[in-house]
Amino acid sequence: MGFAQAARCQHVPYEMVELSDGAMSGRKGNVILFRALRERMTAHVEAAYLEKFRGAWSDEEITATAHQVALGAIKYGMLARDVQQKIVFDLEAWLDLEGNTGPYLQYTHARGASILRRCADEGKTLSPALLAGEAAAITKATAALAAPQERELVITLDQLSAVIHQAAQQLRPSVLCTYLYELAKSFNRFNQACPVKSSEGPLLQGRLLLVQATIRALARGLDVLGIPAPARM
């Protein structure tokens, strides 16, 4: 077809896409077209999750965020399954904010960004030395991280590059999906056990650094999958 990127592309086949009650069929009249699916999911996200923000957010931001979340749900729902497994479409399951879904990862990213904003409102931000990447400042901040949830998150974050490389080499985006889900769960465990805003000194700096690293890692991983990362949800 003449696409310039064709030389860098490789076809990766995948299994059938079915509904929760079985295969789609023209005779049954249950075939779902992508445009109709996207519009249906966008409307669901806007009504179920974002309508409460109307008035505080602009209509344009609500519409854009709903589109991003719906797109994330569809893409992640397809890519999270191994290429050898059937893909079963379930609208409510794919849009769940608490399961192994695209919206769960997007929501975790938005939660991390919200933590940084709320801390900044109280004048609690990363020090200039940390922002500059000074080794001594990084060592001092990370040395204060002693909780098991903090250590677990550091170890999980360190795996990002290797997982992206593995997924690319094996042509299995599901490998990256699994990692991002584990990262999001690790971050939420950290967030529950290790309050950031009430921290002070080197511990505050270390925890802010962890939050920033997590939202960057999630944004990077989601971008590799072609999924946007909303700043808030």
Short mmCIF file of C-alpha atoms in Angstrom, two decimals:
data_model
loop_
_atom_site.label_atom_id
_atom_site.label_comp_id
_atom_site.label_asym_id
_atom_site.label_seq_id
_atom_site.Cartn_x
_atom_site.Cartn_y
_atom_site.Cartn_z
CA MET A 1 0.00 0.00 0.00
CA GLY A 2 3.03 2.28 -0.07
CA PHE A 3 3.36 3.18 3.61
CA ALA A 4 6.88 4.42 4.42
CA GLN A 5 6.97 2.59 7.74
CA ALA A 6 6.21 -0.80 6.15
CA ALA A 7 9.90 -1.81 6.10
CA ARG A 8 10.00 -1.47 9.90
CA CYS A 9 6.75 -3.32 10.53
CA GLN A 10 5.98 -6.95 11.18
CA HIS A 11 2.56 -8.57 11.20
CA VAL A 12 1.71 -10.06 14.60
CA PRO A 13 -1.38 -12.29 14.34
CA TYR A 14 -3.71 -12.67 17.30
CA GLU A 15 -6.67 -14.82 18.28
CA MET A 16 -10.37 -14.15 17.71
CA VAL A 17 -12.20 -11.29 19.42
CA GLU A 18 -15.44 -12.48 21.01
CA LEU A 19 -18.21 -11.12 23.21
CA SER A 20 -18.72 -12.45 26.74
CA ASP A 21 -21.63 -14.56 25.46
CA GLY A 22 -19.76 -15.96 22.45
CA ALA A 23 -18.55 -15.11 18.96
CA MET A 24 -19.83 -12.15 16.99
CA SER A 25 -21.97 -13.05 14.01
CA GLY A 26 -23.73 -11.11 11.28
CA ARG A 27 -26.59 -13.61 11.43
CA LYS A 28 -27.01 -12.96 15.16
CA GLY A 29 -26.82 -9.21 14.61
CA ASN A 30 -24.26 -8.78 17.41
CA VAL A 31 -21.28 -7.52 15.38
CA ILE A 32 -19.77 -4.42 17.01
CA LEU A 33 -17.98 -1.95 14.72
CA PHE A 34 -15.02 -0.05 16.11
CA ARG A 35 -16.55 3.41 15.69
CA ALA A 36 -19.74 2.36 17.49
CA LEU A 37 -17.68 0.70 20.23
CA ARG A 38 -15.53 3.79 20.75
CA GLU A 39 -18.55 6.08 20.91
CA ARG A 40 -20.37 3.75 23.30
CA MET A 41 -17.38 3.49 25.65
CA THR A 42 -16.68 7.23 25.49
CA ALA A 43 -20.27 7.99 26.48
CA HIS A 44 -20.05 5.46 29.33
CA VAL A 45 -16.82 6.96 30.70
CA GLU A 46 -18.21 10.48 30.53
CA ALA A 47 -21.44 9.53 32.32
CA ALA A 48 -19.99 7.14 34.91
CA TYR A 49 -16.68 8.80 35.81
CA LEU A 50 -16.42 12.38 34.57
CA GLU A 51 -19.87 13.95 34.80
CA LYS A 52 -19.18 14.81 38.47
CA PHE A 53 -16.41 17.16 37.33
CA ARG A 54 -18.65 19.19 35.02
CA GLY A 55 -18.41 22.82 36.02
CA ALA A 56 -14.99 22.33 37.64
CA TRP A 57 -13.51 21.08 34.36
CA SER A 58 -14.17 22.54 30.93
CA ASP A 59 -16.44 20.58 28.61
CA GLU A 60 -13.48 20.22 26.26
CA GLU A 61 -11.34 18.54 28.93
CA ILE A 62 -14.14 16.17 29.92
CA THR A 63 -14.68 15.16 26.29
CA ALA A 64 -10.95 14.73 25.64
CA THR A 65 -10.40 12.71 28.82
CA ALA A 66 -13.39 10.46 28.09
CA HIS A 67 -11.96 9.78 24.63
CA GLN A 68 -8.52 8.99 26.09
CA VAL A 69 -9.91 6.61 28.69
CA ALA A 70 -12.14 4.81 26.18
CA LEU A 71 -9.20 4.45 23.80
CA GLY A 72 -7.02 3.17 26.64
CA ALA A 73 -9.66 0.60 27.59
CA ILE A 74 -9.94 -0.74 24.04
CA LYS A 75 -6.22 -0.86 23.31
CA TYR A 76 -5.25 -2.35 26.65
CA GLY A 77 -8.05 -4.89 26.47
CA MET A 78 -6.65 -6.10 23.15
CA LEU A 79 -2.94 -5.91 23.99
CA ALA A 80 -3.04 -7.34 27.52
CA ARG A 81 -4.02 -10.76 26.20
CA ASP A 82 -1.26 -12.99 24.87
CA VAL A 83 -1.39 -13.47 21.10
CA GLN A 84 -2.30 -17.13 21.65
CA GLN A 85 -5.36 -16.32 23.78
CA LYS A 86 -8.85 -15.34 22.68
CA ILE A 87 -9.84 -11.76 23.40
CA VAL A 88 -13.19 -11.53 25.16
CA PHE A 89 -14.73 -8.06 25.02
CA ASP A 90 -16.60 -6.97 28.15
CA LEU A 91 -17.37 -3.24 28.31
CA GLU A 92 -17.77 -2.98 32.07
CA ALA A 93 -14.73 -5.15 32.82
CA TRP A 94 -12.49 -3.27 30.38
CA LEU A 95 -13.53 0.07 31.92
CA ASP A 96 -13.03 -1.02 35.54
CA LEU A 97 -10.87 1.44 37.52
CA GLU A 98 -9.76 -1.27 39.96
CA GLY A 99 -8.77 -4.22 37.78
CA ASN A 100 -6.19 -5.18 35.17
CA THR A 101 -7.38 -2.56 32.70
CA GLY A 102 -6.14 0.44 30.76
CA PRO A 103 -8.29 2.87 32.79
CA TYR A 104 -6.79 1.48 36.04
CA LEU A 105 -3.30 2.34 34.80
CA GLN A 106 -4.45 5.74 33.55
CA TYR A 107 -6.17 6.43 36.88
CA THR A 108 -3.03 5.47 38.80
CA HIS A 109 -1.01 7.87 36.65
CA ALA A 110 -3.55 10.64 37.30
CA ARG A 111 -3.50 9.86 41.03
CA GLY A 112 0.29 10.26 41.11
CA ALA A 113 0.06 13.56 39.26
CA SER A 114 -2.59 14.71 41.74
CA ILE A 115 -0.28 13.91 44.68
CA LEU A 116 2.44 16.09 43.19
CA ARG A 117 -0.02 18.95 42.58
CA ARG A 118 -1.40 18.80 46.13
CA CYS A 119 2.10 18.75 47.58
CA ALA A 120 3.11 21.69 45.39
CA ASP A 121 0.11 23.65 46.69
CA GLU A 122 1.72 23.40 50.13
CA GLY A 123 5.16 24.33 48.86
CA LYS A 124 6.43 20.75 48.96
CA THR A 125 8.33 20.06 45.75
CA LEU A 126 11.50 18.31 44.65
CA SER A 127 14.64 20.22 45.59
CA PRO A 128 16.65 21.97 42.83
CA ALA A 129 19.49 19.50 43.46
CA LEU A 130 17.20 16.52 42.79
CA LEU A 131 15.71 18.18 39.72
CA ALA A 132 19.26 18.69 38.47
CA GLY A 133 20.01 15.02 39.05
CA GLU A 134 22.83 15.59 41.52
CA ALA A 135 24.10 12.23 42.78
CA ALA A 136 24.56 13.34 46.39
CA ALA A 137 20.97 14.62 46.60
CA ILE A 138 19.60 11.42 45.06
CA THR A 139 21.62 9.27 47.47
CA LYS A 140 20.39 11.27 50.48
CA ALA A 141 16.74 11.10 49.39
CA THR A 142 16.71 7.41 48.51
CA ALA A 143 18.58 6.48 51.71
CA ALA A 144 15.54 7.70 53.64
CA LEU A 145 13.30 5.15 51.92
CA ALA A 146 13.19 2.24 54.36
CA ALA A 147 9.58 1.00 54.22
CA PRO A 148 9.02 -2.33 52.40
CA GLN A 149 6.51 -0.67 50.04
CA GLU A 150 9.09 1.96 49.10
CA ARG A 151 11.78 -0.60 48.40
CA GLU A 152 9.37 -2.74 46.39
CA LEU A 153 8.43 0.22 44.22
CA VAL A 154 12.08 1.14 43.60
CA ILE A 155 12.83 -2.43 42.45
CA THR A 156 9.76 -2.51 40.20
CA LEU A 157 10.62 0.85 38.60
CA ASP A 158 14.11 -0.42 37.81
CA GLN A 159 12.66 -3.12 35.53
CA LEU A 160 10.95 -0.81 33.00
CA SER A 161 13.64 -0.65 30.31
CA ALA A 162 14.31 -4.40 30.43
CA VAL A 163 10.59 -5.20 30.12
CA ILE A 164 10.12 -2.87 27.14
CA HIS A 165 13.11 -4.52 25.46
CA GLN A 166 11.72 -8.00 26.19
CA ALA A 167 8.28 -7.12 24.85
CA ALA A 168 9.80 -5.71 21.66
CA GLN A 169 12.12 -8.67 21.11
CA GLN A 170 9.32 -11.19 21.62
CA LEU A 171 6.67 -9.10 19.81
CA ARG A 172 4.44 -9.58 22.88
CA PRO A 173 2.94 -6.31 24.16
CA SER A 174 1.17 -8.35 26.85
CA VAL A 175 4.53 -8.59 28.65
CA LEU A 176 4.59 -4.81 29.04
CA CYS A 177 0.91 -4.74 30.04
CA THR A 178 1.57 -7.22 32.84
CA TYR A 179 4.52 -5.16 34.09
CA LEU A 180 2.56 -1.89 34.07
CA TYR A 181 -0.25 -3.54 36.02
CA GLU A 182 2.23 -4.76 38.64
CA LEU A 183 3.82 -1.29 38.77
CA ALA A 184 0.44 0.35 39.32
CA LYS A 185 -0.39 -2.09 42.13
CA SER A 186 3.02 -1.50 43.72
CA PHE A 187 2.51 2.26 43.58
CA ASN A 188 -0.94 2.04 45.15
CA ARG A 189 0.44 -0.11 47.99
CA PHE A 190 3.13 2.53 48.51
CA ASN A 191 0.55 5.31 48.43
CA GLN A 192 -1.56 3.63 51.11
CA ALA A 193 1.34 2.85 53.45
CA CYS A 194 3.63 5.85 52.93
CA PRO A 195 1.93 9.28 53.05
CA VAL A 196 3.76 11.81 50.95
CA LYS A 197 2.20 15.17 51.80
CA SER A 198 2.73 14.82 55.56
CA SER A 199 6.39 13.80 55.17
CA GLU A 200 9.29 16.15 55.76
CA GLY A 201 13.00 16.47 54.96
CA PRO A 202 14.86 13.73 53.07
CA LEU A 203 11.89 11.35 53.44
CA LEU A 204 9.62 13.84 51.68
CA GLN A 205 12.16 14.24 48.89
CA GLY A 206 12.53 10.49 48.50
CA ARG A 207 8.80 9.92 48.32
CA LEU A 208 8.27 12.79 45.88
CA LEU A 209 10.98 11.26 43.75
CA LEU A 210 9.19 7.90 43.80
CA VAL A 211 5.90 9.48 42.77
CA GLN A 212 7.50 11.39 39.93
CA ALA A 213 9.40 8.32 38.73
CA THR A 214 6.22 6.24 38.79
CA ILE A 215 4.10 8.63 36.75
CA ARG A 216 6.93 8.97 34.23
CA ALA A 217 7.29 5.19 34.00
CA LEU A 218 3.55 4.70 33.57
CA ALA A 219 3.38 7.44 30.93
CA ARG A 220 6.34 5.92 29.09
CA GLY A 221 4.93 2.40 29.17
CA LEU A 222 1.46 3.50 28.12
CA ASP A 223 2.94 5.56 25.30
CA VAL A 224 4.76 2.49 23.98
CA LEU A 225 1.36 0.76 23.89
CA GLY A 226 -0.20 3.75 22.11
CA ILE A 227 -2.30 4.67 25.15
CA PRO A 228 -2.58 8.28 26.42
CA ALA A 229 -1.98 9.14 30.09
CA PRO A 230 -4.46 11.83 31.27
CA ALA A 231 -3.16 14.32 33.81
CA ARG A 232 -6.30 13.89 35.89
CA MET A 233 -9.35 11.64 36.03
#
